[in-house]
Short mmCIF file of C-alpha atoms and ligand atoms in Angstrom, two decimals:
data_model
loop_
_atom_site.label_atom_id
_atom_site.label_comp_id
_atom_site.label_asym_id
_atom_site.label_seq_id
_atom_site.Cartn_x
_atom_site.Cartn_y
_atom_site.Cartn_z
CA MET A 1 -10.84 18.06 30.43
CA ALA A 2 -10.51 18.06 34.19
CA ASP A 3 -11.13 15.77 37.14
CA VAL A 4 -13.71 17.77 39.11
CA TYR A 5 -14.90 17.04 42.66
CA ILE A 6 -18.25 18.56 43.67
CA VAL A 7 -19.20 18.91 47.34
CA GLU A 8 -22.90 19.78 47.42
CA ASP A 9 -25.69 18.47 49.63
CA ASP A 10 -28.60 19.51 47.40
CA PRO A 11 -29.08 16.45 45.15
CA GLY A 12 -30.78 18.48 42.41
CA ILE A 13 -27.89 20.95 42.12
CA ARG A 14 -25.28 18.21 42.51
CA GLN A 15 -26.75 16.16 39.68
CA SER A 16 -27.36 19.03 37.30
CA VAL A 17 -23.86 20.46 37.77
CA ALA A 18 -22.31 17.01 37.41
CA ARG A 19 -24.27 16.39 34.23
CA ALA A 20 -23.37 19.79 32.76
CA LEU A 21 -19.66 19.17 33.40
CA GLN A 22 -19.77 15.58 32.16
CA ASP A 23 -21.46 16.78 28.98
CA ARG A 24 -18.47 19.08 28.48
CA GLY A 25 -16.07 16.16 28.79
CA HIS A 26 -15.01 16.44 32.45
CA VAL A 27 -14.71 13.58 34.89
CA VAL A 28 -16.90 14.29 37.92
CA ARG A 29 -16.92 12.84 41.43
CA SER A 30 -19.13 14.19 44.19
CA ALA A 31 -20.07 14.04 47.84
CA SER A 32 -23.00 15.43 49.81
CA LYS A 33 -21.11 15.76 53.13
CA GLY A 34 -17.99 17.68 54.11
CA MET A 35 -16.12 14.98 56.02
CA GLU A 36 -16.78 12.36 53.37
CA ALA A 37 -15.45 14.83 50.77
CA LEU A 38 -12.33 15.62 52.82
CA ALA A 39 -11.41 11.95 53.06
CA ALA A 40 -11.86 11.44 49.32
CA LEU A 41 -9.99 14.65 48.45
CA MET A 42 -7.00 13.62 50.59
CA ALA A 43 -6.95 10.07 49.23
CA ASP A 44 -7.25 10.97 45.55
CA PRO A 45 -6.90 14.69 44.79
CA PRO A 46 -8.86 15.99 41.77
CA ASP A 47 -7.77 18.85 39.49
CA VAL A 48 -10.33 21.20 41.03
CA VAL A 49 -12.95 21.21 43.83
CA VAL A 50 -16.35 22.95 43.72
CA LEU A 51 -17.31 23.43 47.36
CA ASP A 52 -20.77 24.36 48.64
CA LEU A 53 -20.61 26.34 51.88
CA GLY A 54 -23.86 25.14 53.46
CA LEU A 55 -23.25 21.47 54.20
CA PRO A 56 -25.20 19.33 56.69
CA ASP A 57 -22.30 18.02 58.80
CA VAL A 58 -19.62 20.72 58.77
CA ASP A 59 -19.39 24.26 57.48
CA GLY A 60 -17.91 24.50 53.97
CA ALA A 61 -15.51 27.21 55.16
CA ASP A 62 -14.13 24.72 57.72
CA VAL A 63 -13.76 22.10 54.99
CA LEU A 64 -11.72 24.65 53.05
CA ARG A 65 -9.48 25.37 56.05
CA MET A 66 -8.94 21.68 56.79
CA LEU A 67 -8.17 21.01 53.16
CA ARG A 68 -5.73 23.93 52.95
CA ALA A 69 -3.79 22.55 55.91
CA THR A 70 -2.47 19.78 53.68
CA SER A 71 -3.46 20.46 50.07
CA GLN A 72 -3.06 23.12 47.39
CA VAL A 73 -5.82 21.68 45.16
CA PRO A 74 -7.74 24.56 43.48
CA VAL A 75 -11.08 25.26 45.21
CA ILE A 76 -14.05 27.18 43.78
CA VAL A 77 -16.51 28.03 46.54
CA ALA A 78 -20.24 28.09 45.77
CA THR A 79 -22.15 30.48 48.00
CA ALA A 80 -25.85 31.24 48.25
CA ARG A 81 -25.33 34.86 49.21
CA ASP A 82 -23.44 37.58 47.37
CA ASP A 83 -21.83 38.72 50.61
CA ASP A 84 -18.59 40.66 50.10
CA ALA A 85 -17.21 40.12 53.61
CA GLN A 86 -17.83 36.40 53.46
CA ILE A 87 -16.29 36.10 50.00
CA VAL A 88 -13.19 38.05 51.02
CA ALA A 89 -12.81 35.80 54.08
CA LEU A 90 -13.05 32.70 51.89
CA LEU A 91 -10.52 33.99 49.39
CA ASP A 92 -8.20 34.78 52.32
CA ALA A 93 -8.77 31.26 53.63
CA GLY A 94 -7.44 29.87 50.37
CA ALA A 95 -10.37 29.67 47.94
CA ASP A 96 -9.24 30.26 44.35
CA ASP A 97 -12.54 31.64 43.08
CA TYR A 98 -16.22 31.74 43.99
CA LEU A 99 -19.63 31.39 42.38
CA VAL A 100 -22.93 32.80 43.59
CA LYS A 101 -25.88 30.42 43.33
CA PRO A 102 -27.71 29.79 41.14
CA TYR A 103 -25.03 29.41 38.50
CA SER A 104 -25.19 27.82 35.06
CA GLY A 105 -23.18 24.88 33.71
CA ALA A 106 -21.44 27.24 31.29
CA GLU A 107 -20.52 29.61 34.12
CA ILE A 108 -18.98 26.96 36.34
CA GLU A 109 -17.11 25.47 33.42
CA ALA A 110 -15.64 28.87 32.55
CA ARG A 111 -14.53 29.35 36.19
CA ILE A 112 -12.97 25.89 36.23
CA ARG A 113 -11.03 26.59 33.05
CA ALA A 114 -9.84 29.96 34.37
CA VAL A 115 -8.66 28.46 37.67
CA LEU A 116 -6.86 25.62 35.91
CA ARG A 117 -5.20 28.09 33.53
CA ARG A 118 -3.90 30.10 36.46
CA VAL A 119 -2.59 27.00 38.21
CA GLN A 120 -0.95 25.88 34.98
CA ALA A 121 0.69 29.29 34.54
CA GLU A 122 2.07 29.10 38.10
CA THR A 123 3.26 25.53 38.08
CA GLY A 124 3.63 24.70 34.40
CA PRO A 125 6.83 24.75 32.39
CA ARG A 126 8.76 28.01 32.34
CA ARG A 127 10.03 27.37 28.85
CA ILE A 128 8.71 25.62 25.76
CA VAL A 129 10.96 24.56 22.87
CA ILE A 130 9.42 23.60 19.53
CA GLY A 131 12.03 22.97 16.87
CA GLY A 132 13.98 26.23 16.60
CA ILE A 133 11.36 28.21 18.57
CA ASP A 134 12.29 28.83 22.20
CA ILE A 135 9.56 30.41 24.35
CA ASP A 136 10.53 31.83 27.75
CA ILE A 137 7.07 31.97 29.34
CA GLY A 138 7.88 33.99 32.46
CA GLY A 139 10.14 36.38 30.56
CA HIS A 140 7.66 36.82 27.68
CA ALA A 141 10.58 36.34 25.28
CA VAL A 142 10.86 34.28 22.12
CA THR A 143 13.82 33.31 19.97
CA VAL A 144 13.74 31.51 16.64
CA ASP A 145 16.98 29.74 15.69
CA GLY A 146 18.69 31.78 18.40
CA GLU A 147 17.46 35.15 17.09
CA VAL A 148 15.25 37.30 19.31
CA VAL A 149 11.77 37.79 17.82
CA GLU A 150 9.74 40.77 19.03
CA LEU A 151 6.12 39.72 19.50
CA THR A 152 3.21 41.85 20.63
CA ARG A 153 1.36 40.65 23.71
CA LYS A 154 -1.42 39.08 21.61
CA GLU A 155 1.04 37.41 19.25
CA PHE A 156 2.85 35.99 22.28
CA GLU A 157 -0.41 34.72 23.83
CA LEU A 158 -1.43 33.22 20.49
CA LEU A 159 1.92 31.43 20.11
CA LEU A 160 1.79 30.22 23.71
CA TYR A 161 -1.73 28.88 23.29
CA LEU A 162 -0.80 27.01 20.11
CA ALA A 163 2.43 25.78 21.73
CA GLY A 164 0.37 24.25 24.53
CA ARG A 165 -1.43 22.22 21.86
CA THR A 166 1.52 21.44 19.57
CA GLY A 167 0.57 19.09 16.75
CA GLU A 168 -3.18 19.58 17.30
CA VAL A 169 -5.42 21.54 14.95
CA VAL A 170 -6.97 24.47 16.83
CA SER A 171 -10.00 26.23 15.37
CA LYS A 172 -10.13 29.99 14.89
CA ARG A 173 -13.30 30.01 16.95
CA GLU A 174 -11.36 28.52 19.87
CA LEU A 175 -8.48 30.98 19.43
CA LEU A 176 -10.87 33.93 19.45
CA ALA A 177 -12.60 32.60 22.56
CA GLU A 178 -9.46 31.61 24.49
CA VAL A 179 -6.88 34.21 23.43
CA TRP A 180 -9.16 37.20 22.78
CA ARG A 181 -12.02 36.23 25.12
CA GLN A 182 -14.47 37.10 22.34
CA PRO A 183 -17.36 35.19 20.83
CA TYR A 184 -16.80 34.08 17.28
CA GLY A 185 -18.24 36.22 14.50
CA GLY A 186 -18.03 34.67 11.05
CA ALA A 187 -16.56 37.76 9.38
CA ASP A 188 -13.96 38.35 12.08
CA LYS A 189 -10.46 38.59 10.63
CA THR A 190 -8.68 39.20 13.97
CA VAL A 191 -7.30 35.68 14.21
CA ASP A 192 -6.26 35.52 10.54
CA VAL A 193 -4.44 38.83 10.76
CA HIS A 194 -2.53 37.89 13.92
CA LEU A 195 -1.69 34.46 12.52
CA SER A 196 -0.20 36.03 9.41
CA TRP A 197 1.88 38.46 11.52
CA LEU A 198 3.03 35.64 13.77
CA ARG A 199 3.86 33.48 10.76
CA ARG A 200 6.02 36.25 9.28
CA LYS A 201 7.84 36.80 12.58
CA LEU A 202 8.54 33.08 12.91
CA GLY A 203 10.09 33.21 9.45
CA ASP A 204 7.40 30.98 7.96
CA ARG A 205 6.15 31.21 4.40
CA ALA A 206 2.39 30.69 3.97
CA ASP A 207 2.90 28.33 1.03
CA GLU A 208 5.65 26.33 2.74
CA PRO A 209 5.30 26.70 6.51
CA ARG A 210 7.71 25.09 8.92
CA TYR A 211 5.73 25.82 12.07
CA LEU A 212 2.26 27.30 11.51
CA VAL A 213 0.28 24.97 9.29
CA THR A 214 -3.19 26.02 8.16
CA VAL A 215 -5.72 23.23 7.84
CA ARG A 216 -8.26 24.66 5.44
CA GLY A 217 -11.75 24.94 6.87
CA VAL A 218 -10.63 23.57 10.25
CA GLY A 219 -8.02 25.83 11.79
CA VAL A 220 -4.30 25.99 12.38
CA LYS A 221 -1.68 23.90 14.12
CA LEU A 222 1.78 24.56 15.41
CA VAL A 223 4.09 21.72 14.45
CA ASP A 224 7.62 20.79 15.41
CA PRO A 225 9.46 20.36 12.10
CA THR A 226 12.12 18.27 13.84
CA CYS A 227 9.50 15.64 14.73
CA ALA A 228 8.69 13.40 11.79
CA GLU A 229 5.18 12.49 12.96
CA SER A 230 3.93 16.07 13.11
CA1 CA B 301 -26.05 23.37 50.66
#
Protein backbone atom coordinates (compact mmCIF):
# COMPACT_ATOMS: atom_id res chain seq x y z
CA MET A 1 0.00 0.00 0.00
CA ALA A 2 1.33 3.40 -0.94
CA ASP A 3 0.48 7.06 -0.49
CA VAL A 4 0.00 8.17 -4.10
CA TYR A 5 -0.33 11.77 -5.33
CA ILE A 6 -1.96 12.24 -8.75
CA VAL A 7 -1.49 15.49 -10.69
CA GLU A 8 -4.00 15.41 -13.55
CA ASP A 9 -6.30 18.11 -14.88
CA ASP A 10 -8.74 15.81 -16.70
CA PRO A 11 -11.36 15.05 -14.01
CA GLY A 12 -12.44 11.81 -15.70
CA ILE A 13 -8.91 10.38 -15.77
CA ARG A 14 -8.13 11.71 -12.29
CA GLN A 15 -11.18 10.06 -10.76
CA SER A 16 -10.86 6.75 -12.55
CA VAL A 17 -7.15 6.40 -11.70
CA ALA A 18 -7.81 7.41 -8.10
CA ARG A 19 -10.61 4.87 -7.83
CA ALA A 20 -8.52 2.09 -9.40
CA LEU A 21 -5.68 2.73 -6.94
CA GLN A 22 -7.99 3.08 -3.94
CA ASP A 23 -9.64 -0.22 -4.87
CA ARG A 24 -6.17 -1.78 -4.68
CA GLY A 25 -5.66 -0.43 -1.17
CA HIS A 26 -3.63 2.73 -1.86
CA VAL A 27 -4.18 6.11 -0.28
CA VAL A 28 -4.72 8.70 -3.03
CA ARG A 29 -4.49 12.49 -3.00
CA SER A 30 -4.79 14.56 -6.16
CA ALA A 31 -4.59 17.99 -7.70
CA SER A 32 -5.67 19.38 -11.07
CA LYS A 33 -3.03 22.16 -11.21
CA GLY A 34 0.75 22.09 -11.10
CA MET A 35 1.39 24.84 -8.55
CA GLU A 36 -1.25 23.54 -6.17
CA ALA A 37 0.37 20.09 -6.45
CA LEU A 38 3.87 21.46 -5.82
CA ALA A 39 2.77 23.14 -2.60
CA ALA A 40 1.08 19.96 -1.36
CA LEU A 41 4.02 17.75 -2.39
CA MET A 42 6.49 19.95 -0.50
CA ALA A 43 4.29 20.18 2.59
CA ASP A 44 3.48 16.48 2.85
CA PRO A 45 5.49 14.23 0.51
CA PRO A 46 3.73 11.06 -0.71
CA ASP A 47 5.45 7.74 -1.52
CA VAL A 48 5.05 8.33 -5.25
CA VAL A 49 3.74 11.01 -7.66
CA VAL A 50 1.88 10.38 -10.93
CA LEU A 51 2.39 13.55 -12.96
CA ASP A 52 0.45 14.52 -16.09
CA LEU A 53 2.52 16.66 -18.45
CA GLY A 54 -0.26 18.76 -19.95
CA LEU A 55 -1.48 20.90 -17.06
CA PRO A 56 -3.46 24.16 -17.37
CA ASP A 57 -1.21 26.46 -15.31
CA VAL A 58 2.34 25.18 -15.74
CA ASP A 59 4.01 22.53 -17.87
CA GLY A 60 4.33 19.16 -16.11
CA ALA A 61 8.01 19.00 -17.08
CA ASP A 62 8.55 22.27 -15.17
CA VAL A 63 6.71 20.85 -12.17
CA LEU A 64 9.13 17.92 -12.29
CA ARG A 65 12.17 20.24 -12.41
CA MET A 66 10.89 22.39 -9.56
CA LEU A 67 10.13 19.33 -7.50
CA ARG A 68 13.55 17.80 -8.18
CA ALA A 69 15.24 20.95 -6.90
CA THR A 70 14.22 19.99 -3.37
CA SER A 71 12.76 16.49 -3.38
CA GLN A 72 13.71 12.93 -4.32
CA VAL A 73 10.11 11.64 -4.20
CA PRO A 74 9.58 9.03 -6.98
CA VAL A 75 7.74 10.50 -10.00
CA ILE A 76 5.95 8.57 -12.76
CA VAL A 77 5.19 10.87 -15.68
CA ALA A 78 2.00 10.35 -17.70
CA THR A 79 2.34 11.50 -21.28
CA ALA A 80 -0.18 11.62 -24.11
CA ARG A 81 2.40 10.98 -26.81
CA ASP A 82 4.82 8.08 -27.17
CA ASP A 83 7.63 10.47 -28.05
CA ASP A 84 11.10 9.04 -27.43
CA ALA A 85 12.93 12.37 -27.28
CA GLN A 86 10.45 13.81 -24.81
CA ILE A 87 10.55 10.69 -22.63
CA VAL A 88 14.36 10.65 -22.57
CA ALA A 89 14.36 14.35 -21.59
CA LEU A 90 11.93 13.63 -18.75
CA LEU A 91 13.93 10.69 -17.46
CA ASP A 92 17.04 12.91 -17.58
CA ALA A 93 15.12 15.57 -15.67
CA GLY A 94 14.54 13.11 -12.86
CA ALA A 95 11.39 11.14 -13.71
CA ASP A 96 11.59 7.56 -12.39
CA ASP A 97 9.29 6.03 -14.99
CA TYR A 98 6.63 7.01 -17.51
CA LEU A 99 3.25 5.87 -18.78
CA VAL A 100 1.67 6.58 -22.14
CA LYS A 101 -2.02 7.48 -22.03
CA PRO A 102 -4.44 5.85 -21.97
CA TYR A 103 -3.23 3.45 -19.31
CA SER A 104 -5.16 0.98 -17.17
CA GLY A 105 -5.45 0.85 -13.39
CA ALA A 106 -3.51 -2.41 -13.39
CA GLU A 107 -0.73 -0.86 -15.47
CA ILE A 108 -0.24 2.16 -13.26
CA GLU A 109 -0.34 0.01 -10.15
CA ALA A 110 2.37 -2.25 -11.56
CA ARG A 111 4.54 0.80 -12.36
CA ILE A 112 4.01 2.18 -8.87
CA ARG A 113 5.03 -1.12 -7.29
CA ALA A 114 8.12 -1.36 -9.51
CA VAL A 115 9.22 2.19 -8.69
CA LEU A 116 8.70 1.66 -4.97
CA ARG A 117 10.65 -1.61 -5.11
CA ARG A 118 13.57 0.16 -6.74
CA VAL A 119 13.51 2.95 -4.17
CA GLN A 120 13.32 0.39 -1.39
CA ALA A 121 16.30 -1.50 -2.84
CA GLU A 122 18.32 1.74 -2.96
CA THR A 123 17.41 3.12 0.42
CA GLY A 124 16.24 0.09 2.37
CA PRO A 125 18.27 -1.93 4.84
CA ARG A 126 21.51 -3.43 3.55
CA ARG A 127 21.21 -6.40 5.84
CA ILE A 128 18.36 -8.43 7.30
CA VAL A 129 18.80 -10.74 10.29
CA ILE A 130 16.11 -13.31 11.11
CA GLY A 131 17.13 -15.61 13.93
CA GLY A 132 20.32 -17.30 12.72
CA ILE A 133 19.81 -16.18 9.10
CA ASP A 134 21.91 -13.18 8.09
CA ILE A 135 21.14 -11.73 4.64
CA ASP A 136 23.62 -9.26 3.12
CA ILE A 137 21.36 -7.69 0.50
CA GLY A 138 23.95 -5.72 -1.48
CA GLY A 139 26.47 -8.55 -1.37
CA HIS A 140 23.89 -11.23 -2.28
CA ALA A 141 25.31 -13.37 0.52
CA VAL A 142 23.56 -15.42 3.18
CA THR A 143 24.84 -17.13 6.31
CA VAL A 144 22.89 -19.42 8.62
CA ASP A 145 24.31 -19.73 12.14
CA GLY A 146 27.51 -18.20 10.81
CA GLU A 147 27.91 -20.71 7.95
CA VAL A 148 27.88 -19.45 4.37
CA VAL A 149 24.92 -20.82 2.40
CA GLU A 150 25.17 -20.83 -1.40
CA LEU A 151 21.84 -19.77 -2.89
CA THR A 152 20.93 -19.46 -6.54
CA ARG A 153 19.69 -16.07 -7.67
CA LYS A 154 16.03 -17.17 -7.51
CA GLU A 155 16.47 -18.78 -4.08
CA PHE A 156 18.05 -15.53 -2.88
CA GLU A 157 15.21 -13.42 -4.31
CA LEU A 158 12.66 -15.79 -2.78
CA LEU A 159 14.31 -15.58 0.65
CA LEU A 160 14.60 -11.80 0.38
CA TYR A 161 10.95 -11.44 -0.56
CA LEU A 162 9.82 -13.62 2.35
CA ALA A 163 12.24 -11.81 4.69
CA GLY A 164 10.58 -8.53 3.76
CA ARG A 165 7.32 -10.02 5.03
CA THR A 166 8.63 -11.95 8.05
CA GLY A 167 5.85 -13.50 10.11
CA GLU A 168 3.24 -13.00 7.35
CA VAL A 169 1.79 -15.82 5.27
CA VAL A 170 2.60 -15.23 1.60
CA SER A 171 0.66 -17.11 -1.07
CA LYS A 172 2.39 -19.09 -3.81
CA ARG A 173 0.42 -17.05 -6.32
CA GLU A 174 2.04 -13.88 -4.94
CA LEU A 175 5.51 -15.45 -4.95
CA LEU A 176 5.14 -16.51 -8.58
CA ALA A 177 3.93 -13.04 -9.54
CA GLU A 178 6.48 -11.05 -7.53
CA VAL A 179 9.62 -13.22 -7.63
CA TRP A 180 9.16 -14.92 -11.02
CA ARG A 181 7.01 -12.24 -12.69
CA GLN A 182 4.70 -14.99 -13.94
CA PRO A 183 0.95 -15.42 -13.76
CA TYR A 184 -0.18 -18.23 -11.54
CA GLY A 185 -1.02 -21.55 -13.14
CA GLY A 186 -2.63 -24.07 -10.81
CA ALA A 187 -0.31 -26.94 -11.75
CA ASP A 188 2.86 -24.87 -11.47
CA LYS A 189 5.39 -26.48 -9.16
CA THR A 190 8.08 -23.79 -9.57
CA VAL A 191 7.44 -22.20 -6.19
CA ASP A 192 7.15 -25.53 -4.35
CA VAL A 193 10.40 -26.79 -5.82
CA HIS A 194 12.34 -23.63 -4.94
CA LEU A 195 10.84 -23.54 -1.46
CA SER A 196 11.97 -27.09 -0.82
CA TRP A 197 15.51 -26.29 -2.04
CA LEU A 198 15.60 -23.15 0.07
CA ARG A 199 14.30 -25.04 3.09
CA ARG A 200 17.05 -27.65 2.74
CA LYS A 201 19.74 -24.96 2.40
CA LEU A 202 18.46 -23.18 5.49
CA GLY A 203 18.80 -26.46 7.36
CA ASP A 204 15.05 -26.75 7.90
CA ARG A 205 13.15 -30.02 8.06
CA ALA A 206 9.74 -30.00 6.36
CA ASP A 207 8.09 -31.73 9.32
CA GLU A 208 9.74 -29.50 11.92
CA PRO A 209 10.73 -26.20 10.29
CA ARG A 210 12.51 -23.48 12.20
CA TYR A 211 12.18 -20.81 9.52
CA LEU A 212 10.00 -21.74 6.54
CA VAL A 213 6.57 -22.69 7.78
CA THR A 214 4.00 -23.96 5.29
CA VAL A 215 0.42 -22.96 5.98
CA ARG A 216 -1.56 -25.60 4.14
CA GLY A 217 -3.83 -24.23 1.44
CA VAL A 218 -2.68 -20.64 2.10
CA GLY A 219 1.04 -20.32 1.49
CA VAL A 220 4.28 -20.04 3.38
CA LYS A 221 5.79 -17.75 5.97
CA LEU A 222 9.30 -17.03 7.13
CA VAL A 223 9.40 -16.86 10.91
CA ASP A 224 12.03 -15.80 13.40
CA PRO A 225 12.35 -18.74 15.80
CA THR A 226 13.90 -16.44 18.41
CA CYS A 227 10.67 -14.40 18.56
CA ALA A 228 8.02 -16.12 20.66
CA GLU A 229 5.05 -14.50 18.90
CA SER A 230 5.95 -15.76 15.44
CA1 LIG B 1 -3.75 17.05 -19.07
